[in-house]
A tleap script that builds the chain and sets N, CA, C and O, in Angstrom:
source leaprc.protein.ff14SB
mol = sequence {
  NMET ASP ASN ASN GLN ILE GLU GLU MET ILE
  GLY LEU ALA ILE GLU GLN LEU ALA TYR ALA
  TYR THR PRO TYR SER GLY PHE LYS VAL GLY
  ALA ALA LEU LEU THR SER GLY GLY LYS TYR
  TYR THR GLY CYS ASN ILE GLU ASN ALA ALA
  TYR THR PRO THR ASN CYS ALA GLU ARG THR
  ALA PHE PHE LYS ALA VAL SER GLU GLY GLU
  ARG SER PHE GLN ALA ILE CYS ILE VAL GLY
  GLY LYS ASP GLY VAL LEU THR GLU TYR ALA
  ALA PRO CYS GLY VAL CYS ARG GLN VAL MET
  MET GLU PHE CYS ASP PRO GLU THR PHE ARG
  ILE ILE LEU ALA VAL SER LYS GLU GLN TYR
  ASP VAL PHE THR LEU LYS GLU MET LEU PRO
  LEU GLY PHE GLY PRO LEU ASN LEU CALA
}
set mol.1.N position { 0.835 -1.186 0.000 }
set mol.1.CA position { 0.000 0.000 0.000 }
set mol.1.C position { 0.876 1.244 0.000 }
set mol.1.O position { 1.835 1.351 0.764 }
set mol.2.N position { 0.527 2.171 -0.865 }
set mol.2.CA position { 1.283 3.415 -0.879 }
set mol.2.C position { 0.525 4.507 -0.116 }
set mol.2.O position { -0.626 4.314 0.276 }
set mol.3.N position { 1.172 5.640 0.087 }
set mol.3.CA position { 0.566 6.727 0.863 }
set mol.3.C position { -0.714 7.252 0.227 }
set mol.3.O position { -1.649 7.612 0.941 }
set mol.4.N position { -0.775 7.303 -1.098 }
set mol.4.CA position { -1.989 7.783 -1.772 }
set mol.4.C position { -3.182 6.880 -1.459 }
set mol.4.O position { -4.285 7.363 -1.202 }
set mol.5.N position { -2.954 5.582 -1.484 }
set mol.5.CA position { -4.036 4.643 -1.184 }
set mol.5.C position { -4.466 4.773 0.278 }
set mol.5.O position { -5.658 4.730 0.581 }
set mol.6.N position { -3.511 4.929 1.169 }
set mol.6.CA position { -3.831 5.108 2.583 }
set mol.6.C position { -4.637 6.391 2.776 }
set mol.6.O position { -5.624 6.396 3.512 }
set mol.7.N position { -4.226 7.478 2.124 }
set mol.7.CA position { -4.958 8.742 2.241 }
set mol.7.C position { -6.369 8.623 1.673 }
set mol.7.O position { -7.307 9.213 2.209 }
set mol.8.N position { -6.521 7.862 0.593 }
set mol.8.CA position { -7.852 7.639 0.024 }
set mol.8.C position { -8.738 6.891 1.021 }
set mol.8.O position { -9.909 7.232 1.191 }
set mol.9.N position { -8.188 5.887 1.670 }
set mol.9.CA position { -8.946 5.122 2.662 }
set mol.9.C position { -9.330 5.997 3.852 }
set mol.9.O position { -10.447 5.905 4.361 }
set mol.10.N position { -8.408 6.838 4.288 }
set mol.10.CA position { -8.709 7.739 5.407 }
set mol.10.C position { -9.860 8.666 5.022 }
set mol.10.O position { -10.777 8.880 5.816 }
set mol.11.N position { -9.817 9.215 3.810 }
set mol.11.CA position { -10.895 10.088 3.340 }
set mol.11.C position { -12.240 9.383 3.310 }
set mol.11.O position { -13.251 9.947 3.728 }
set mol.12.N position { -12.256 8.150 2.816 }
set mol.12.CA position { -13.495 7.374 2.773 }
set mol.12.C position { -14.028 7.093 4.183 }
set mol.12.O position { -15.231 7.187 4.424 }
set mol.13.N position { -13.136 6.753 5.104 }
set mol.13.CA position { -13.545 6.478 6.483 }
set mol.13.C position { -14.109 7.738 7.141 }
set mol.13.O position { -15.114 7.673 7.848 }
set mol.14.N position { -13.472 8.865 6.913 }
set mol.14.CA position { -13.954 10.133 7.486 }
set mol.14.C position { -15.337 10.463 6.937 }
set mol.14.O position { -16.194 10.932 7.686 }
set mol.15.N position { -15.575 10.232 5.653 }
set mol.15.CA position { -16.890 10.484 5.054 }
set mol.15.C position { -17.984 9.694 5.759 }
set mol.15.O position { -19.117 10.164 5.862 }
set mol.16.N position { -17.659 8.503 6.243 }
set mol.16.CA position { -18.656 7.639 6.884 }
set mol.16.C position { -19.144 8.182 8.223 }
set mol.16.O position { -20.209 7.787 8.699 }
set mol.17.N position { -18.382 9.076 8.830 }
set mol.17.CA position { -18.802 9.652 10.107 }
set mol.17.C position { -20.165 10.334 9.981 }
set mol.17.O position { -20.935 10.362 10.940 }
set mol.18.N position { -20.459 10.876 8.815 }
set mol.18.CA position { -21.734 11.566 8.587 }
set mol.18.C position { -22.925 10.622 8.672 }
set mol.18.O position { -24.047 11.070 8.906 }
set mol.19.N position { -22.703 9.328 8.486 }
set mol.19.CA position { -23.786 8.347 8.487 }
set mol.19.C position { -23.952 7.622 9.814 }
set mol.19.O position { -24.931 6.900 10.009 }
set mol.20.N position { -23.006 7.807 10.724 }
set mol.20.CA position { -23.053 7.101 12.003 }
set mol.20.C position { -24.338 7.441 12.763 }
set mol.20.O position { -24.772 8.593 12.794 }
set mol.21.N position { -24.932 6.417 13.372 }
set mol.21.CA position { -26.135 6.588 14.182 }
set mol.21.C position { -25.716 6.378 15.632 }
set mol.21.O position { -25.581 5.244 16.091 }
set mol.22.N position { -25.512 7.483 16.350 }
set mol.22.CA position { -24.947 7.399 17.698 }
set mol.22.C position { -25.711 8.278 18.694 }
set mol.22.O position { -25.116 9.165 19.306 }
set mol.23.N position { -27.022 8.047 18.866 }
set mol.23.CA position { -27.789 8.916 19.764 }
set mol.23.C position { -27.468 8.726 21.244 }
set mol.23.O position { -27.859 9.559 22.061 }
set mol.24.N position { -26.770 7.658 21.609 }
set mol.24.CA position { -26.509 7.366 23.018 }
set mol.24.C position { -25.110 7.779 23.446 }
set mol.24.O position { -24.952 8.457 24.461 }
set mol.25.N position { -24.105 7.387 22.698 }
set mol.25.CA position { -22.722 7.712 23.083 }
set mol.25.C position { -22.222 8.984 22.416 }
set mol.25.O position { -21.372 9.680 22.971 }
set mol.26.N position { -22.736 9.296 21.236 }
set mol.26.CA position { -22.217 10.430 20.481 }
set mol.26.C position { -20.857 10.159 19.872 }
set mol.26.O position { -20.265 11.051 19.263 }
set mol.27.N position { -20.348 8.935 20.025 }
set mol.27.CA position { -19.020 8.583 19.508 }
set mol.27.C position { -19.186 7.979 18.113 }
set mol.27.O position { -19.618 6.835 17.969 }
set mol.28.N position { -18.842 8.750 17.104 }
set mol.28.CA position { -19.016 8.336 15.713 }
set mol.28.C position { -17.758 7.632 15.208 }
set mol.28.O position { -16.637 8.059 15.485 }
set mol.29.N position { -17.965 6.545 14.462 }
set mol.29.CA position { -16.850 5.797 13.890 }
set mol.29.C position { -17.147 5.529 12.423 }
set mol.29.O position { -18.272 5.195 12.050 }
set mol.30.N position { -16.117 5.683 11.599 }
set mol.30.CA position { -16.212 5.361 10.182 }
set mol.30.C position { -15.104 4.402 9.801 }
set mol.30.O position { -14.023 4.420 10.389 }
set mol.31.N position { -15.379 3.561 8.809 }
set mol.31.CA position { -14.389 2.578 8.366 }
set mol.31.C position { -14.429 2.452 6.851 }
set mol.31.O position { -15.475 2.604 6.220 }
set mol.32.N position { -13.260 2.170 6.286 }
set mol.32.CA position { -13.130 1.865 4.857 }
set mol.32.C position { -12.316 0.583 4.746 }
set mol.32.O position { -11.176 0.516 5.204 }
set mol.33.N position { -12.913 -0.429 4.136 }
set mol.33.CA position { -12.315 -1.756 4.000 }
set mol.33.C position { -11.906 -1.966 2.550 }
set mol.33.O position { -12.693 -1.714 1.637 }
set mol.34.N position { -10.687 -2.423 2.337 }
set mol.34.CA position { -10.153 -2.662 0.993 }
set mol.34.C position { -10.025 -4.160 0.748 }
set mol.34.O position { -9.370 -4.871 1.510 }
set mol.35.N position { -10.661 -4.635 -0.329 }
set mol.35.CA position { -10.560 -6.049 -0.678 }
set mol.35.C position { -9.239 -6.312 -1.387 }
set mol.35.O position { -8.553 -5.385 -1.816 }
set mol.36.N position { -8.897 -7.580 -1.502 }
set mol.36.CA position { -7.681 -7.951 -2.234 }
set mol.36.C position { -7.789 -7.590 -3.701 }
set mol.36.O position { -6.770 -7.416 -4.370 }
set mol.37.N position { -9.027 -7.473 -4.223 }
set mol.37.CA position { -9.247 -7.083 -5.611 }
set mol.37.C position { -9.265 -5.585 -5.830 }
set mol.37.O position { -9.441 -5.128 -6.959 }
set mol.38.N position { -9.085 -4.807 -4.762 }
set mol.38.CA position { -9.015 -3.355 -4.893 }
set mol.38.C position { -10.337 -2.623 -4.737 }
set mol.38.O position { -10.411 -1.426 -5.015 }
set mol.39.N position { -11.383 -3.313 -4.300 }
set mol.39.CA position { -12.693 -2.683 -4.122 }
set mol.39.C position { -12.843 -2.206 -2.680 }
set mol.39.O position { -12.348 -2.839 -1.748 }
set mol.40.N position { -13.536 -1.079 -2.514 }
set mol.40.CA position { -13.774 -0.538 -1.175 }
set mol.40.C position { -15.189 -0.826 -0.704 }
set mol.40.O position { -16.145 -0.789 -1.479 }
set mol.41.N position { -15.296 -1.117 0.596 }
set mol.41.CA position { -16.573 -1.204 1.286 }
set mol.41.C position { -16.455 -0.310 2.512 }
set mol.41.O position { -15.441 -0.339 3.210 }
set mol.42.N position { -17.474 0.472 2.772 }
set mol.42.CA position { -17.422 1.398 3.895 }
set mol.42.C position { -18.444 1.008 4.952 }
set mol.42.O position { -19.356 0.222 4.697 }
set mol.43.N position { -18.275 1.568 6.135 }
set mol.43.CA position { -19.216 1.311 7.211 }
set mol.43.C position { -19.153 2.395 8.269 }
set mol.43.O position { -18.167 3.123 8.386 }
set mol.44.N position { -20.226 2.484 9.033 }
set mol.44.CA position { -20.287 3.387 10.180 }
set mol.44.C position { -20.859 2.598 11.356 }
set mol.44.O position { -21.412 1.513 11.173 }
set mol.45.N position { -20.726 3.142 12.551 }
set mol.45.CA position { -21.306 2.464 13.697 }
set mol.45.C position { -22.793 2.811 13.804 }
set mol.45.O position { -23.226 3.909 13.454 }
set mol.46.N position { -23.554 1.835 14.299 }
set mol.46.CA position { -24.999 1.962 14.407 }
set mol.46.C position { -25.392 1.503 15.809 }
set mol.46.O position { -25.360 0.311 16.115 }
set mol.47.N position { -25.765 2.464 16.658 }
set mol.47.CA position { -26.102 2.137 18.039 }
set mol.47.C position { -27.553 1.680 18.168 }
set mol.47.O position { -28.373 1.871 17.270 }
set mol.48.N position { -27.839 1.066 19.325 }
set mol.48.CA position { -29.167 0.569 19.633 }
set mol.48.C position { -29.424 0.813 21.114 }
set mol.48.O position { -28.513 0.686 21.932 }
set mol.49.N position { -30.645 1.158 21.459 }
set mol.49.CA position { -30.988 1.439 22.852 }
set mol.49.C position { -30.670 0.266 23.776 }
set mol.49.O position { -30.386 0.474 24.956 }
set mol.50.N position { -30.711 -0.954 23.263 }
set mol.50.CA position { -30.403 -2.131 24.070 }
set mol.50.C position { -28.900 -2.414 24.137 }
set mol.50.O position { -28.498 -3.394 24.765 }
set mol.51.N position { -28.080 -1.607 23.525 }
set mol.51.CA position { -26.618 -1.675 23.483 }
set mol.51.C position { -26.055 -2.919 22.805 }
set mol.51.O position { -25.268 -2.781 21.868 }
set mol.52.N position { -26.416 -4.116 23.229 }
set mol.52.CA position { -25.846 -5.326 22.640 }
set mol.52.C position { -26.038 -5.399 21.131 }
set mol.52.O position { -25.116 -5.834 20.441 }
set mol.53.N position { -27.187 -4.996 20.573 }
set mol.53.CA position { -27.345 -5.060 19.118 }
set mol.53.C position { -26.568 -3.989 18.348 }
set mol.53.O position { -26.617 -3.963 17.119 }
set mol.54.N position { -25.864 -3.119 19.044 }
set mol.54.CA position { -25.054 -2.099 18.381 }
set mol.54.C position { -24.045 -2.772 17.457 }
set mol.54.O position { -23.504 -3.830 17.777 }
set mol.55.N position { -23.801 -2.150 16.314 }
set mol.55.CA position { -22.825 -2.708 15.366 }
set mol.55.C position { -21.738 -1.679 15.100 }
set mol.55.O position { -22.026 -0.515 14.819 }
set mol.56.N position { -20.496 -2.111 15.188 }
set mol.56.CA position { -19.360 -1.235 14.939 }
set mol.56.C position { -19.178 -0.965 13.446 }
set mol.56.O position { -19.649 -1.729 12.604 }
set mol.57.N position { -18.496 0.119 13.137 }
set mol.57.CA position { -18.234 0.491 11.747 }
set mol.57.C position { -17.456 -0.591 11.005 }
set mol.57.O position { -17.733 -0.875 9.840 }
set mol.58.N position { -16.491 -1.186 11.679 }
set mol.58.CA position { -15.661 -2.198 11.048 }
set mol.58.C position { -16.492 -3.405 10.627 }
set mol.58.O position { -16.361 -3.903 9.509 }
set mol.59.N position { -17.346 -3.868 11.535 }
set mol.59.CA position { -18.195 -5.018 11.214 }
set mol.59.C position { -19.224 -4.664 10.154 }
set mol.59.O position { -19.567 -5.507 9.325 }
set mol.60.N position { -19.722 -3.439 10.164 }
set mol.60.CA position { -20.652 -3.027 9.116 }
set mol.60.C position { -19.983 -3.168 7.756 }
set mol.60.O position { -20.579 -3.708 6.825 }
set mol.61.N position { -18.750 -2.687 7.634 }
set mol.61.CA position { -18.017 -2.783 6.357 }
set mol.61.C position { -17.763 -4.243 5.985 }
set mol.61.O position { -17.974 -4.635 4.837 }
set mol.62.N position { -17.312 -5.044 6.943 }
set mol.62.CA position { -17.051 -6.457 6.653 }
set mol.62.C position { -18.321 -7.191 6.249 }
set mol.62.O position { -18.310 -7.962 5.289 }
set mol.63.N position { -19.403 -6.964 6.960 }
set mol.63.CA position { -20.633 -7.691 6.663 }
set mol.63.C position { -21.207 -7.280 5.318 }
set mol.63.O position { -21.766 -8.111 4.602 }
set mol.64.N position { -21.076 -6.002 4.966 }
set mol.64.CA position { -21.500 -5.572 3.628 }
set mol.64.C position { -20.697 -6.311 2.568 }
set mol.64.O position { -21.257 -6.829 1.602 }
set mol.65.N position { -19.387 -6.357 2.754 }
set mol.65.CA position { -18.511 -7.005 1.768 }
set mol.65.C position { -18.787 -8.506 1.677 }
set mol.65.O position { -18.937 -9.048 0.582 }
set mol.66.N position { -18.851 -9.166 2.814 }
set mol.66.CA position { -19.067 -10.619 2.814 }
set mol.66.C position { -20.441 -10.946 2.221 }
set mol.66.O position { -20.588 -11.940 1.510 }
set mol.67.N position { -21.439 -10.118 2.510 }
set mol.67.CA position { -22.782 -10.382 1.988 }
set mol.67.C position { -22.853 -10.229 0.470 }
set mol.67.O position { -23.813 -10.668 -0.163 }
set mol.68.N position { -21.822 -9.599 -0.108 }
set mol.68.CA position { -21.747 -9.455 -1.561 }
set mol.68.C position { -20.715 -10.401 -2.181 }
set mol.68.O position { -20.351 -10.250 -3.348 }
set mol.69.N position { -20.244 -11.380 -1.393 }
set mol.69.CA position { -19.379 -12.420 -1.925 }
set mol.69.C position { -17.891 -12.235 -1.714 }
set mol.69.O position { -17.110 -13.099 -2.112 }
set mol.70.N position { -17.472 -11.138 -1.102 }
set mol.70.CA position { -16.038 -10.910 -0.869 }
set mol.70.C position { -15.546 -11.802 0.264 }
set mol.70.O position { -16.256 -12.020 1.246 }
set mol.71.N position { -14.338 -12.310 0.124 }
set mol.71.CA position { -13.758 -13.147 1.172 }
set mol.71.C position { -12.277 -12.865 1.407 }
set mol.71.O position { -11.663 -13.479 2.280 }
set mol.72.N position { -11.701 -11.952 0.646 }
set mol.72.CA position { -10.267 -11.689 0.751 }
set mol.72.C position { -10.042 -10.181 0.884 }
set mol.72.O position { -10.539 -9.389 0.083 }
set mol.73.N position { -9.276 -9.805 1.920 }
set mol.73.CA position { -9.132 -8.389 2.250 }
set mol.73.C position { -7.677 -8.010 2.481 }
set mol.73.O position { -6.871 -8.814 2.947 }
set mol.74.N position { -7.359 -6.748 2.139 }
set mol.74.CA position { -6.003 -6.213 2.301 }
set mol.74.C position { -5.838 -5.362 3.548 }
set mol.74.O position { -4.865 -5.501 4.287 }
set mol.75.N position { -6.827 -4.457 3.776 }
set mol.75.CA position { -6.651 -3.449 4.823 }
set mol.75.C position { -7.983 -2.831 5.205 }
set mol.75.O position { -8.965 -2.902 4.466 }
set mol.76.N position { -7.986 -2.221 6.385 }
set mol.76.CA position { -9.128 -1.424 6.829 }
set mol.76.C position { -8.597 -0.164 7.484 }
set mol.76.O position { -7.572 -0.187 8.166 }
set mol.77.N position { -9.303 0.934 7.271 }
set mol.77.CA position { -8.983 2.194 7.941 }
set mol.77.C position { -10.130 2.516 8.879 }
set mol.77.O position { -11.298 2.389 8.512 }
set mol.78.N position { -9.793 2.935 10.091 }
set mol.78.CA position { -10.791 3.242 11.110 }
set mol.78.C position { -10.509 4.625 11.678 }
set mol.78.O position { -9.379 4.942 12.051 }
set mol.79.N position { -11.564 5.447 11.739 }
set mol.79.CA position { -11.475 6.765 12.373 }
set mol.79.C position { -12.659 6.905 13.312 }
set mol.79.O position { -13.696 6.276 13.102 }
set mol.80.N position { -12.518 7.715 14.334 }
set mol.80.CA position { -13.652 7.931 15.216 }
set mol.80.C position { -13.370 8.964 16.270 }
set mol.80.O position { -12.220 9.269 16.586 }
set mol.81.N position { -14.469 9.510 16.821 }
set mol.81.CA position { -14.335 10.484 17.885 }
set mol.81.C position { -15.681 10.979 18.372 }
set mol.81.O position { -16.689 10.854 17.675 }
set mol.82.N position { -15.696 11.536 19.556 }
set mol.82.CA position { -16.910 12.086 20.151 }
set mol.82.C position { -17.462 13.166 19.237 }
set mol.82.O position { -16.748 14.091 18.851 }
set mol.83.N position { -18.728 13.043 18.897 }
set mol.83.CA position { -19.417 13.966 17.991 }
set mol.83.C position { -18.720 14.078 16.640 }
set mol.83.O position { -18.871 15.079 15.941 }
set mol.84.N position { -17.958 13.053 16.275 }
set mol.84.CA position { -17.276 13.031 14.981 }
set mol.84.C position { -16.007 13.850 14.923 }
set mol.84.O position { -15.435 14.027 13.848 }
set mol.85.N position { -15.555 14.353 16.060 }
set mol.85.CA position { -14.307 15.127 16.109 }
set mol.85.C position { -13.158 14.153 16.355 }
set mol.85.O position { -13.114 13.473 17.381 }
set mol.86.N position { -12.239 14.094 15.412 }
set mol.86.CA position { -11.127 13.142 15.493 }
set mol.86.C position { -9.980 13.750 16.292 }
set mol.86.O position { -9.332 14.693 15.839 }
set mol.87.N position { -9.733 13.205 17.483 }
set mol.87.CA position { -8.660 13.716 18.325 }
set mol.87.C position { -7.637 12.641 18.687 }
set mol.87.O position { -6.502 12.957 19.043 }
set mol.88.N position { -8.035 11.381 18.598 }
set mol.88.CA position { -7.126 10.279 18.899 }
set mol.88.C position { -7.560 9.060 18.101 }
set mol.88.O position { -8.626 9.063 17.485 }
set mol.89.N position { -6.741 8.026 18.111 }
set mol.89.CA position { -7.062 6.816 17.372 }
set mol.89.C position { -8.257 6.091 17.987 }
set mol.89.O position { -8.432 6.080 19.205 }
set mol.90.N position { -9.069 5.493 17.133 }
set mol.90.CA position { -10.200 4.668 17.544 }
set mol.90.C position { -9.889 3.234 17.133 }
set mol.90.O position { -10.219 2.810 16.025 }
set mol.91.N position { -9.263 2.506 18.019 }
set mol.91.CA position { -8.855 1.129 17.720 }
set mol.91.C position { -10.069 0.206 17.705 }
set mol.91.O position { -11.048 0.461 18.406 }
set mol.92.N position { -10.015 -0.865 16.910 }
set mol.92.CA position { -11.143 -1.797 16.842 }
set mol.92.C position { -11.328 -2.556 18.156 }
set mol.92.O position { -10.361 -2.889 18.841 }
set mol.93.N position { -12.594 -2.819 18.489 }
set mol.93.CA position { -12.894 -3.591 19.692 }
set mol.93.C position { -12.499 -5.056 19.478 }
set mol.93.O position { -12.134 -5.454 18.371 }
set mol.94.N position { -12.575 -5.830 20.519 }
set mol.94.CA position { -12.206 -7.240 20.438 }
set mol.94.C position { -13.075 -8.033 19.478 }
set mol.94.O position { -12.573 -8.895 18.756 }
set mol.95.N position { -14.381 -7.752 19.460 }
set mol.95.CA position { -15.278 -8.468 18.559 }
set mol.95.C position { -14.895 -8.169 17.111 }
set mol.95.O position { -14.864 -9.079 16.282 }
set mol.96.N position { -14.606 -6.915 16.800 }
set mol.96.CA position { -14.208 -6.562 15.431 }
set mol.96.C position { -12.880 -7.225 15.057 }
set mol.96.O position { -12.710 -7.672 13.923 }
set mol.97.N position { -11.959 -7.289 15.984 }
set mol.97.CA position { -10.687 -7.959 15.717 }
set mol.97.C position { -10.927 -9.436 15.414 }
set mol.97.O position { -10.269 -10.019 14.552 }
set mol.98.N position { -11.877 -10.033 16.134 }
set mol.98.CA position { -12.187 -11.444 15.902 }
set mol.98.C position { -12.825 -11.644 14.526 }
set mol.98.O position { -12.537 -12.636 13.857 }
set mol.99.N position { -13.682 -10.723 14.095 }
set mol.99.CA position { -14.260 -10.802 12.746 }
set mol.99.C position { -13.155 -10.684 11.707 }
set mol.99.O position { -13.165 -11.406 10.710 }
set mol.100.N position { -12.214 -9.794 11.924 }
set mol.100.CA position { -11.080 -9.660 10.997 }
set mol.100.C position { -10.302 -10.967 10.927 }
set mol.100.O position { -9.857 -11.376 9.855 }
set mol.101.N position { -10.142 -11.617 12.069 }
set mol.101.CA position { -9.400 -12.877 12.140 }
set mol.101.C position { -10.069 -13.962 11.305 }
set mol.101.O position { -9.397 -14.850 10.782 }
set mol.102.N position { -11.382 -13.890 11.182 }
set mol.102.CA position { -12.127 -14.878 10.403 }
set mol.102.C position { -11.784 -14.804 8.917 }
set mol.102.O position { -11.744 -15.828 8.235 }
set mol.103.N position { -11.538 -13.600 8.417 }
set mol.103.CA position { -11.400 -13.400 6.977 }
set mol.103.C position { -10.021 -12.934 6.520 }
set mol.103.O position { -9.764 -12.873 5.317 }
set mol.104.N position { -9.142 -12.609 7.440 }
set mol.104.CA position { -7.877 -11.964 7.053 }
set mol.104.C position { -6.662 -12.723 7.552 }
set mol.104.O position { -6.705 -13.392 8.585 }
set mol.105.N position { -5.593 -12.607 6.810 }
set mol.105.CA position { -4.306 -13.162 7.228 }
set mol.105.C position { -3.716 -12.216 8.271 }
set mol.105.O position { -3.429 -11.061 7.956 }
set mol.106.N position { -3.530 -12.681 9.502 }
set mol.106.CA position { -3.043 -11.780 10.550 }
set mol.106.C position { -1.649 -11.206 10.283 }
set mol.106.O position { -1.295 -10.152 10.811 }
set mol.107.N position { -0.872 -11.896 9.471 }
set mol.107.CA position { 0.485 -11.424 9.163 }
set mol.107.C position { 0.489 -10.278 8.143 }
set mol.107.O position { 1.376 -9.425 8.170 }
set mol.108.N position { -0.491 -10.259 7.257 }
set mol.108.CA position { -0.457 -9.290 6.153 }
set mol.108.C position { -1.584 -8.264 6.163 }
set mol.108.O position { -1.442 -7.201 5.559 }
set mol.109.N position { -2.704 -8.553 6.836 }
set mol.109.CA position { -3.815 -7.603 6.851 }
set mol.109.C position { -3.418 -6.371 7.645 }
set mol.109.O position { -2.896 -6.477 8.755 }
set mol.110.N position { -3.671 -5.193 7.064 }
set mol.110.CA position { -3.275 -3.925 7.666 }
set mol.110.C position { -4.469 -3.208 8.279 }
set mol.110.O position { -5.554 -3.165 7.698 }
set mol.111.N position { -4.249 -2.646 9.465 }
set mol.111.CA position { -5.250 -1.837 10.153 }
set mol.111.C position { -4.669 -0.431 10.272 }
set mol.111.O position { -3.660 -0.213 10.942 }
set mol.112.N position { -5.325 0.510 9.613 }
set mol.112.CA position { -4.876 1.903 9.607 }
set mol.112.C position { -5.735 2.665 10.606 }
set mol.112.O position { -6.953 2.744 10.449 }
set mol.113.N position { -5.109 3.220 11.621 }
set mol.113.CA position { -5.797 4.065 12.596 }
set mol.113.C position { -5.382 5.495 12.301 }
set mol.113.O position { -4.192 5.801 12.227 }
set mol.114.N position { -6.370 6.374 12.132 }
set mol.114.CA position { -6.053 7.729 11.687 }
set mol.114.C position { -6.829 8.784 12.455 }
set mol.114.O position { -7.923 8.542 12.966 }
set mol.115.N position { -6.224 9.959 12.519 }
set mol.115.CA position { -6.871 11.167 13.005 }
set mol.115.C position { -7.073 12.114 11.826 }
set mol.115.O position { -8.000 12.923 11.810 }
set mol.116.N position { -6.182 11.995 10.838 }
set mol.116.CA position { -6.244 12.803 9.624 }
set mol.116.C position { -5.400 12.111 8.563 }
set mol.116.O position { -4.789 11.074 8.820 }
set mol.117.N position { -5.371 12.695 7.370 }
set mol.117.CA position { -4.535 12.131 6.303 }
set mol.117.C position { -3.057 12.301 6.612 }
set mol.117.O position { -2.213 11.635 6.013 }
set mol.118.N position { -2.748 13.179 7.531 }
set mol.118.CA position { -1.346 13.411 7.909 }
set mol.118.C position { -0.944 12.644 9.164 }
set mol.118.O position { 0.240 12.383 9.378 }
set mol.119.N position { -1.914 12.283 9.989 }
set mol.119.CA position { -1.611 11.618 11.262 }
set mol.119.C position { -2.292 10.256 11.310 }
set mol.119.O position { -3.496 10.154 11.543 }
set mol.120.N position { -1.498 9.214 11.086 }
set mol.120.CA position { -2.019 7.852 11.106 }
set mol.120.C position { -0.886 6.876 11.402 }
set mol.120.O position { 0.292 7.202 11.257 }
set mol.121.N position { -1.269 5.675 11.820 }
set mol.121.CA position { -0.324 4.583 12.017 }
set mol.121.C position { -0.938 3.330 11.398 }
set mol.121.O position { -2.159 3.181 11.334 }
set mol.122.N position { -0.062 2.433 10.944 }
set mol.122.CA position { -0.493 1.196 10.305 }
set mol.122.C position { 0.009 0.015 11.131 }
set mol.122.O position { 1.188 -0.064 11.475 }
set mol.123.N position { -0.903 -0.895 11.441 }
set mol.123.CA position { -0.595 -2.080 12.226 }
set mol.123.C position { -1.015 -3.322 11.452 }
set mol.123.O position { -1.874 -3.248 10.573 }
set mol.124.N position { -0.415 -4.455 11.772 }
set mol.124.CA position { -0.929 -5.724 11.243 }
set mol.124.C position { -2.000 -6.217 12.210 }
set mol.124.O position { -2.048 -5.803 13.368 }
set mol.125.N position { -2.855 -7.106 11.714 }
set mol.125.CA position { -3.846 -7.715 12.590 }
set mol.125.C position { -3.155 -8.481 13.711 }
set mol.125.O position { -3.638 -8.499 14.843 }
set mol.126.N position { -2.037 -9.107 13.402 }
set mol.126.CA position { -1.307 -9.854 14.434 }
set mol.126.C position { -0.832 -8.934 15.556 }
set mol.126.O position { -0.822 -9.331 16.721 }
set mol.127.N position { -0.439 -7.711 15.213 }
set mol.127.CA position { -0.036 -6.759 16.249 }
set mol.127.C position { -1.225 -6.366 17.129 }
set mol.127.O position { -1.066 -6.138 18.328 }
set mol.128.N position { -2.413 -6.288 16.529 }
set mol.128.CA position { -3.606 -5.873 17.267 }
set mol.128.C position { -4.277 -7.033 17.999 }
set mol.128.O position { -5.023 -6.823 18.955 }
set mol.129.N position { -4.002 -8.272 17.540 }
set mol.129.CA position { -4.589 -9.476 18.146 }
set mol.129.C position { -3.519 -10.560 18.132 }
set mol.129.O position { -3.568 -11.469 17.303 }
set mol.130.N position { -2.544 -10.470 19.053 }
set mol.130.CA position { -1.346 -11.310 18.992 }
set mol.130.C position { -1.569 -12.818 18.953 }
set mol.130.O position { -0.879 -13.515 18.210 }
set mol.131.N position { -2.491 -13.328 19.714 }
set mol.131.CA position { -2.729 -14.782 19.752 }
set mol.131.C position { -4.159 -15.060 19.309 }
set mol.131.O position { -4.909 -15.759 19.989 }
set mol.132.N position { -4.520 -14.506 18.169 }
set mol.132.CA position { -5.877 -14.620 17.675 }
set mol.132.C position { -6.293 -16.042 17.370 }
set mol.132.O position { -5.470 -16.885 17.014 }
set mol.133.N position { -7.581 -16.296 17.515 }
set mol.133.CA position { -8.177 -17.593 17.214 }
set mol.133.C position { -8.929 -17.459 15.901 }
set mol.133.O position { -9.805 -16.605 15.765 }
set mol.134.N position { -8.589 -18.301 14.939 }
set mol.134.CA position { -9.218 -18.203 13.625 }
set mol.134.C position { -9.514 -19.563 13.031 }
set mol.134.O position { -9.354 -20.590 13.691 }
set mol.135.N position { -9.949 -19.563 11.779 }
set mol.135.CA position { -10.319 -20.813 11.109 }
set mol.135.C position { -9.224 -21.872 11.118 }
set mol.135.O position { -9.524 -23.063 11.189 }
set mol.136.N position { -7.971 -21.465 11.047 }
set mol.136.CA position { -6.881 -22.447 11.035 }
set mol.136.C position { -6.783 -23.223 12.342 }
set mol.136.O position { -6.281 -24.347 12.368 }
set mol.137.N position { -7.273 -22.611 13.445 }
set mol.137.CA position { -7.270 -23.311 14.724 }
set mol.137.C position { -8.247 -24.489 14.728 }
set mol.137.O position { -8.124 -25.397 15.550 }
set mol.138.N position { -9.193 -24.472 13.831 }
set mol.138.CA position { -10.202 -25.535 13.771 }
set mol.138.C position { -9.911 -26.572 12.700 }
set mol.138.O position { -10.654 -27.542 12.548 }
set mol.139.N position { -8.818 -26.366 11.952 }
set mol.139.CA position { -8.477 -27.297 10.860 }
set mol.139.C position { -7.923 -28.598 11.417 }
set mol.139.O position { -7.581 -29.501 10.653 }
savepdb mol mol.pdb
quit
């Protein structure tokens, strides 16, 4: 991945903040997921009064992609902040990391955490979920 592609993903993730449904926490999250074929899927977080049915932006993007037949992914960019103001990194929750583990190679899948196109860091899934449990554990 080059810097232009990373900046494009950050822009797409930031755009998703406008769609976030966060009447309870006010913490908006946007995500842009890149398939191995170069296609983007985006997502935002969607809260629910019962809390448990809330869906994170990352899972929204993954579920959209998987529901359309995608199974191979390169990277995801995640941005988030209170009232959509980006001040620090919004790392994926444990459930989202586990969903990534289902579909991604932990050694090569990239997770981009950003505050802006100028301020971001890139991690592997393995760095974010060191001893992850995935499909290979069941083989």
